[in-house]
Short mmCIF file of C-alpha atoms and ligand atoms in Angstrom, two decimals:
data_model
loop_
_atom_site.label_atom_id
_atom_site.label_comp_id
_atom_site.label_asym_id
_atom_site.label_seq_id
_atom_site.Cartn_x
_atom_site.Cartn_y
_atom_site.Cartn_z
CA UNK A 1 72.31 114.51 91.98
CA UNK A 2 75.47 115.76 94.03
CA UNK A 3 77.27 119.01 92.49
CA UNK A 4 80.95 118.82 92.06
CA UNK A 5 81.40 121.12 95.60
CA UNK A 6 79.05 119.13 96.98
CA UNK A 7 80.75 115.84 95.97
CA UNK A 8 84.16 117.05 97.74
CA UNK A 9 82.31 117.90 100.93
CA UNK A 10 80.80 114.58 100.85
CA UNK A 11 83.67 112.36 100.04
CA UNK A 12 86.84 114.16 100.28
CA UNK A 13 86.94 116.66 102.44
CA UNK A 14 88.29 115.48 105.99
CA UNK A 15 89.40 116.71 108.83
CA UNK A 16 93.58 116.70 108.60
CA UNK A 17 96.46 115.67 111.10
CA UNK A 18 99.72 116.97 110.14
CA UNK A 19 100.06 120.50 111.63
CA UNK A 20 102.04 121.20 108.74
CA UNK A 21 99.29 121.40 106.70
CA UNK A 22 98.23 124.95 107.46
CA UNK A 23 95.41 124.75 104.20
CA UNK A 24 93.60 122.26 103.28
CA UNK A 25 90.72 121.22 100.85
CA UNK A 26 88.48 124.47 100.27
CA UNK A 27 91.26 127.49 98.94
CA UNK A 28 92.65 127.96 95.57
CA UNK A 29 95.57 126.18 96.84
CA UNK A 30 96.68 124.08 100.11
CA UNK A 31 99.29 125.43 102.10
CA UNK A 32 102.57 123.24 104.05
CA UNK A 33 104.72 124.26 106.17
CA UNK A 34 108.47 122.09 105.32
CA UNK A 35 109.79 121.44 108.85
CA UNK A 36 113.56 122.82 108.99
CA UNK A 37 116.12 120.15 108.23
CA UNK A 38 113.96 118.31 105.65
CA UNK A 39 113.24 118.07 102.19
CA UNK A 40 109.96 117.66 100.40
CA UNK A 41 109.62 114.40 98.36
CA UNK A 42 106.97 114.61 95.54
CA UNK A 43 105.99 111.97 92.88
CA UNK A 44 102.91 111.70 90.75
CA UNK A 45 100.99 108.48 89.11
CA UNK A 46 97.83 107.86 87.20
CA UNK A 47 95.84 105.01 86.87
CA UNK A 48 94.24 104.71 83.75
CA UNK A 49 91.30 102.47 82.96
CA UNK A 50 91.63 99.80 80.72
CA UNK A 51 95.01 100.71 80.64
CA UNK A 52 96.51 99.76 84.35
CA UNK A 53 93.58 98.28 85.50
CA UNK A 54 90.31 96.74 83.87
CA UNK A 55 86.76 98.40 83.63
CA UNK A 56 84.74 97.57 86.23
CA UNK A 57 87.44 97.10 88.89
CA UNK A 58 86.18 97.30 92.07
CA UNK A 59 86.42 100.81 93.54
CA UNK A 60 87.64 100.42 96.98
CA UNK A 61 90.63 98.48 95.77
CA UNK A 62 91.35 101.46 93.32
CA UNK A 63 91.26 104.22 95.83
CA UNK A 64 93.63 101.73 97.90
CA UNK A 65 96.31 100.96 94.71
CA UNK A 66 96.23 104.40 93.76
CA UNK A 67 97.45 105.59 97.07
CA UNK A 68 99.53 102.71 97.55
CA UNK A 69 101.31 102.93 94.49
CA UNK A 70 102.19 106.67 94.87
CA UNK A 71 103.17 106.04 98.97
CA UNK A 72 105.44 103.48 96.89
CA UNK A 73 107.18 106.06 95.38
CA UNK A 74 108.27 107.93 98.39
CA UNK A 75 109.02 105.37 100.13
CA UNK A 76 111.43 104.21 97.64
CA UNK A 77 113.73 107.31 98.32
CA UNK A 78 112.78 106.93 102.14
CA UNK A 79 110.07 109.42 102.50
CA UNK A 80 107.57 109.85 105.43
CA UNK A 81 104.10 110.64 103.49
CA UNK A 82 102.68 113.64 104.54
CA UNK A 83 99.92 114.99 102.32
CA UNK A 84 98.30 114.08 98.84
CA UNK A 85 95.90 115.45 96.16
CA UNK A 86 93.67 113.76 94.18
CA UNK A 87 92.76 114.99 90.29
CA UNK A 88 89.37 112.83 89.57
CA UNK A 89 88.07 112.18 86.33
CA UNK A 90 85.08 110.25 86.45
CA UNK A 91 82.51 109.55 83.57
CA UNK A 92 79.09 110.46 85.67
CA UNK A 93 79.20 110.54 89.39
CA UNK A 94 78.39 107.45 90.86
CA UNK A 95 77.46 107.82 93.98
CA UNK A 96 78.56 104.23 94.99
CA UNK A 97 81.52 104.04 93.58
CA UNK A 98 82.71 107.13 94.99
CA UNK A 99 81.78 105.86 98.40
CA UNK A 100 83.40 103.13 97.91
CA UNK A 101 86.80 104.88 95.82
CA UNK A 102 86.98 106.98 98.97
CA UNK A 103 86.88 104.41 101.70
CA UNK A 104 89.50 102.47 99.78
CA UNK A 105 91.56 105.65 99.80
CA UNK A 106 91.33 106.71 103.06
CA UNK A 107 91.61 103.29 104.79
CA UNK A 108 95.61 103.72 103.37
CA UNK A 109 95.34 106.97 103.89
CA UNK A 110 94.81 106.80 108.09
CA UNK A 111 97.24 104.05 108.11
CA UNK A 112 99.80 106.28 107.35
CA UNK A 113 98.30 109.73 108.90
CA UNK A 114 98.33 111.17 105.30
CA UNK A 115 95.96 114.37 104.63
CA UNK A 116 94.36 114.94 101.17
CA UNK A 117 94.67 118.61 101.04
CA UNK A 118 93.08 119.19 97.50
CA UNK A 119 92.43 118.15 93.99
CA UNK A 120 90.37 118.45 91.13
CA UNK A 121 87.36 116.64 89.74
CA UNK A 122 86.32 116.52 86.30
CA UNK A 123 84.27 114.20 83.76
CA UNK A 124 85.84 112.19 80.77
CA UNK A 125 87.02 109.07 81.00
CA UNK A 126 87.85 107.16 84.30
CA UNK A 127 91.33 108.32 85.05
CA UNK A 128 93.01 108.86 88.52
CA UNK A 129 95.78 110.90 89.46
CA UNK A 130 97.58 111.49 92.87
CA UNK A 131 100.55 113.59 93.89
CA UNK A 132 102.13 112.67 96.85
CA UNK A 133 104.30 114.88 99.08
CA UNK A 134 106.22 113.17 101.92
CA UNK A 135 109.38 114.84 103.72
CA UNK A 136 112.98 113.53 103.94
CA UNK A 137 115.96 114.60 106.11
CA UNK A 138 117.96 116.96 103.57
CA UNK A 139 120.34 115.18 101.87
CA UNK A 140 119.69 111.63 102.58
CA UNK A 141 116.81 110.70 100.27
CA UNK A 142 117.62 106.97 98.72
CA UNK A 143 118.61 106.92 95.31
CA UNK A 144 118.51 105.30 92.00
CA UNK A 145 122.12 106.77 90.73
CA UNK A 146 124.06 106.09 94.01
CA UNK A 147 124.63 102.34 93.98
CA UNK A 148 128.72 100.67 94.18
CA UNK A 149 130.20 97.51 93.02
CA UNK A 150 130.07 94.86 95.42
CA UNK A 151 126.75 95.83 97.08
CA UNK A 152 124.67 93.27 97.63
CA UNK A 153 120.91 93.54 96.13
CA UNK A 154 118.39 92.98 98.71
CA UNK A 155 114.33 92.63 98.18
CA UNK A 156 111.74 93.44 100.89
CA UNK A 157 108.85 90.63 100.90
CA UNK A 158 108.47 88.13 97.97
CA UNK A 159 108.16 89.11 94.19
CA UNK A 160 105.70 87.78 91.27
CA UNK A 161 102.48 87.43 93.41
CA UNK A 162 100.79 90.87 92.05
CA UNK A 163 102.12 89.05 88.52
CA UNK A 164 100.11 85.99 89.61
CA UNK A 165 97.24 88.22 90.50
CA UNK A 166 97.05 89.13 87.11
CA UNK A 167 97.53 85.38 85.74
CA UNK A 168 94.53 84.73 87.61
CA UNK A 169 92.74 87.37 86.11
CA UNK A 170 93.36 86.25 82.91
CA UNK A 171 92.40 82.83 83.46
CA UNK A 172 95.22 80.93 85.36
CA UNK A 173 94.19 78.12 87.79
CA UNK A 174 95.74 78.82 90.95
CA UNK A 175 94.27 76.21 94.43
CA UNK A 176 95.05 79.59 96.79
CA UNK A 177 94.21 82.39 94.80
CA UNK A 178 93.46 85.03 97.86
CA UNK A 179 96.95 86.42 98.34
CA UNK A 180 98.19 87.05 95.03
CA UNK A 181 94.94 88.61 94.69
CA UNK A 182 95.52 90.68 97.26
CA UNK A 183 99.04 91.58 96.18
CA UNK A 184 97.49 92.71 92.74
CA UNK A 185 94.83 94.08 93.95
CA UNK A 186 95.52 96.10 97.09
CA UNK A 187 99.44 96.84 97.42
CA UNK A 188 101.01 97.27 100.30
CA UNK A 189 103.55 100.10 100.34
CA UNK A 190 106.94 99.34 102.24
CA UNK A 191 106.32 102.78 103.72
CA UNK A 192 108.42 101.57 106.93
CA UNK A 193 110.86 100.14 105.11
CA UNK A 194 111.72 102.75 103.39
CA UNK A 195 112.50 105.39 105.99
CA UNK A 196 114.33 102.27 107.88
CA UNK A 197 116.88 102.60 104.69
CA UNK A 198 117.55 105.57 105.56
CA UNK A 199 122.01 105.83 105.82
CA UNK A 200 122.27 102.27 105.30
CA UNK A 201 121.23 101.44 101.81
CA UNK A 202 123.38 102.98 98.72
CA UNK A 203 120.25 102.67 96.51
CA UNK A 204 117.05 102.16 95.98
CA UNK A 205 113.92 101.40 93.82
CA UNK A 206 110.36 100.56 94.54
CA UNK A 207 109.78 97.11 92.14
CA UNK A 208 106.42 98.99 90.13
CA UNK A 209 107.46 97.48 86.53
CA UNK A 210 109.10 93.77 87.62
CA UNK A 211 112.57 93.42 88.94
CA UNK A 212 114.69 93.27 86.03
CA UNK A 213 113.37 96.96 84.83
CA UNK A 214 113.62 98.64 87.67
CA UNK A 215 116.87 97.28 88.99
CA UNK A 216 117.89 97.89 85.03
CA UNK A 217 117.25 101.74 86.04
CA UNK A 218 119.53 101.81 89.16
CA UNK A 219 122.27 99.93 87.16
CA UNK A 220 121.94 102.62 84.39
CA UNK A 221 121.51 105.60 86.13
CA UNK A 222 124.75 104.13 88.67
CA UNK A 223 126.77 102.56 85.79
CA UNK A 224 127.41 99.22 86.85
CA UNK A 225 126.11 95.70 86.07
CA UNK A 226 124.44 93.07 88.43
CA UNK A 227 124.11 89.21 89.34
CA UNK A 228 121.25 87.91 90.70
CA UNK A 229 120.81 84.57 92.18
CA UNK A 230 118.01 82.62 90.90
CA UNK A 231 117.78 80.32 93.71
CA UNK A 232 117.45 82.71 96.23
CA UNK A 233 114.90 84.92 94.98
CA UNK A 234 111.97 84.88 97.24
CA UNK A 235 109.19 83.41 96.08
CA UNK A 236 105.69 82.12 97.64
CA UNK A 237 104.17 78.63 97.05
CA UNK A 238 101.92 79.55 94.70
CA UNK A 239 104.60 81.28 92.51
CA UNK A 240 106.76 78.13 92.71
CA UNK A 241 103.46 75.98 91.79
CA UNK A 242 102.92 78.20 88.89
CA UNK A 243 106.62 78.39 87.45
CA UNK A 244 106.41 74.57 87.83
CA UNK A 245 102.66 74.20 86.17
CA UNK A 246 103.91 76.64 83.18
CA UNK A 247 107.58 76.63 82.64
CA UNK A 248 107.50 80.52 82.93
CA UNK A 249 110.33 81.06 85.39
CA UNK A 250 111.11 84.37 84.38
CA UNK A 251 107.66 85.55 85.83
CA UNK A 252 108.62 86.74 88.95
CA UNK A 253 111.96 89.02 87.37
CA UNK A 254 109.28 90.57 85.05
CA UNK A 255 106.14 90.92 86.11
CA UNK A 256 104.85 94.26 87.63
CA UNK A 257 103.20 95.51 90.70
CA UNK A 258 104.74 94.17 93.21
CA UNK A 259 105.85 97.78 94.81
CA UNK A 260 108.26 96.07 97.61
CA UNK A 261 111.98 97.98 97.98
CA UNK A 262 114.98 96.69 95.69
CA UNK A 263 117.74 97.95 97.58
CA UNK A 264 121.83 97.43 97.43
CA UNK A 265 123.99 98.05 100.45
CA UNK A 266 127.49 97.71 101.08
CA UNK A 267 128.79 94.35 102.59
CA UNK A 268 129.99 95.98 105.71
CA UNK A 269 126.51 97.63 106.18
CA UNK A 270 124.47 94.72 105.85
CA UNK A 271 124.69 93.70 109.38
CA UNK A 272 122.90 97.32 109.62
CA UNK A 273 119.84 96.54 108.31
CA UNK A 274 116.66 96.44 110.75
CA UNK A 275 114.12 95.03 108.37
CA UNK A 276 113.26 91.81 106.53
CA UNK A 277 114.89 91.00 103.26
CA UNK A 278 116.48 88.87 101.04
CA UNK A 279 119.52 88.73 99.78
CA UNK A 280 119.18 88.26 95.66
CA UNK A 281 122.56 89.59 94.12
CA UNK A 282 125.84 91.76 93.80
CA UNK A 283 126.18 94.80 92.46
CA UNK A 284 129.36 94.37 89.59
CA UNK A 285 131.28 97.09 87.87
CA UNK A 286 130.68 95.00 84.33
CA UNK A 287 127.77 96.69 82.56
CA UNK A 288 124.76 94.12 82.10
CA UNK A 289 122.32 92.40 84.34
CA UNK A 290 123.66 88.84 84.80
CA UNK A 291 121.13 85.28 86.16
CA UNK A 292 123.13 82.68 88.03
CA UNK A 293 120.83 79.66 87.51
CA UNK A 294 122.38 76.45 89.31
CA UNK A 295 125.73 77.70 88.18
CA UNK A 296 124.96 78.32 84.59
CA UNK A 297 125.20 82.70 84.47
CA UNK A 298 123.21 83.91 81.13
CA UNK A 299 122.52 87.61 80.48
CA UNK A 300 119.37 88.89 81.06
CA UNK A 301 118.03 91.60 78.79
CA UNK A 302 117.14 95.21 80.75
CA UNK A 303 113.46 95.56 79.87
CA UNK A 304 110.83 96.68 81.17
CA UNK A 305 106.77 98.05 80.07
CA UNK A 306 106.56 101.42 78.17
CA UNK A 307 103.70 102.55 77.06
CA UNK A 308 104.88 104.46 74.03
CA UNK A 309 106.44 101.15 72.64
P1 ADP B 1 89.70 125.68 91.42
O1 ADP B 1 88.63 125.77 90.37
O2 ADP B 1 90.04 126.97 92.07
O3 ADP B 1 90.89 124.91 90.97
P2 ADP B 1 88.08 123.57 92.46
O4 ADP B 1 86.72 124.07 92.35
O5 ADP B 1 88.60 122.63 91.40
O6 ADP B 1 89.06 124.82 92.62
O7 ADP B 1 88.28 122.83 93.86
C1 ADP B 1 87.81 123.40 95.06
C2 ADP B 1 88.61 122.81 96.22
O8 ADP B 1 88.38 121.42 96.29
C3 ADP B 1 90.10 123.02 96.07
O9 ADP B 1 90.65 123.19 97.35
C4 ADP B 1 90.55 121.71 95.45
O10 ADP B 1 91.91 121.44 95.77
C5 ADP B 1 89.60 120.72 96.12
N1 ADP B 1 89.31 119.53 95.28
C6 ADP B 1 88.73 119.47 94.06
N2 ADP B 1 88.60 118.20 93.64
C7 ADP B 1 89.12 117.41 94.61
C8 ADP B 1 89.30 116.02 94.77
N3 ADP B 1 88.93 115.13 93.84
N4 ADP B 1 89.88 115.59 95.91
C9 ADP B 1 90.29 116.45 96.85
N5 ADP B 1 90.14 117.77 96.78
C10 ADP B 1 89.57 118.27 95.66
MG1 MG B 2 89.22 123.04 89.24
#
């Protein structure tokens, strides 16, 4: 049986690579040094079990989503990652699934040169917790509060296929069911993408509870309304299959987990932009989120999943 120090050593405790991290795992605290001109970023998520993912999910792709979802964060305000902790509470150490939690984790983790610089580790039921610190130029962080009318809204990647993930969880017959899977599974944070943003969009919001809900929060939080284009959201082939299989078009504008980058950015910026997207929308000064389907515009109600509700 592994002791909780022991445990650390054995699963967390790597060597870092930011020289900014002057502490790491193994003090009361880890220590950073914020390089001059920049702010630090920092955003927190938890992954409960059976409540954002089901029991016996397999390990490695929860060390990967939990990493990936709170990269997602600082990316969506343009954020390099720099460092993370981890607060671990597991039922009874499993040896194997920790293995396997930690090689999910740090597989992300080396992608984007992130160091885990502490944590805690306790027993109760299976929840998982990271804070993520990342560094922007001072200033310039991406916001949810800072978008104009006549922006255009712009999407990185396509949306609904972590929504079809789940569908095929819970029983949907999809012919290629690999990449939603994937999508659902293992999410890839537009880390890149973010930073790219950086002085060209107005605003910004990583898609973590469907499109409608979180572009609802940048049209609150800026006051103004939006139309989106239903014909030119992107969508894979397998999303298209299953809208036409089940009549549920408004999948894709609702469903969670996405984590790509809604963004808006002024029409003479646009020509700016050095990453892929799609255009979906325009930012209006009339409150309300607006759907142009083939011409016919119908309100679309701001809603999105809270747990207290
Ligand atoms: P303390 O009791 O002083 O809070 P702990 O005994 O909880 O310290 O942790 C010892 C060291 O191990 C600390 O540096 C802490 O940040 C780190 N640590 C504990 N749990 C984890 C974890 N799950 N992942 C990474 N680091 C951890
Ligand atoms: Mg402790």
């Amino acid at each position: 049986m592994v002791s909780e120090f022991s445990l650390i050593d054995r699963f967390f405790k790597r060597q870092t690579v930011n020289k900014s991290v002057t502490q790491g795992i193994g003090d009361d605290c880890a220590l950073l040094k914020i390089p001059q001109g920049y702010e630090l970023a920092i955003t927190t998520d938890t992954m409960v079990e059976n409540v954002h993912f089901f029991a016996g999910s397999d390990p490695y792709h929860l060390g990967h989503k939990l990493l990936g979802v709170n990269l997602s964060d600082l990316a969506s305000m343009g954020a390099k990652p720099l460092a993370v902790t981890l607060a671990l509470t597991v039922p009874k150490i499993d040896e194997n699934w920790l293995q396997a939690f930690a090689d999910g984790f740090f597989a992300l983790a080396e992608r984007y040169s992130v160091d885990l610089i502490g944590g805690d580790t306790t027993s109760g039921p299976l929840t998982l917790t990271v804070t993520a610190l990342g560094l922007v130029p001072s200033g310039q962080a991406l916001r949810r509060s800072t978008a104009q009318p006549g922006d255009i809204i712009c999407v990185t990647g396509h949306l609904g296929d972590a929504g079809l993930g789940l569908k095929i969880n819970q029983g949907y017959d999809c012919k290629q069911p690999d990449p939603a899977l994937k999508r659902f599974n293992q999410p890839d944070p537009q880390v890149e993408a973010g930073q790219a943003l950086i002085g060209t969009a107005n605003a910004c919001i990583d898609i973590s509870d469907g499109l409608v809900g979180d572009l609802g929060h940048i049209l609150q939080q800026s006051q103004v309304g939006a139309c989106l284009d239903w014909e030119a959201l992107p969508l894979s082939t397998e999303v298209l299959t299953y809208i036409e299989n089940t009549g549920d078009w408004a999948m894709p504008l609702i469903a969670g987990d996405d984590y790509e980058l809604c963004f808006t950015v002024s029409p003479d910026k646009v020509q700016n932009l050095t990453i892929t997207h799609t255009k979906i929308g325009v930012i209006e000064s009339e409150p309300g989120l607006r759907l142009n389907k083939s011409g016919n515009i119908q309100p679309l109600e701001v809603k999105s999943f809270e747990h207290f509700s």
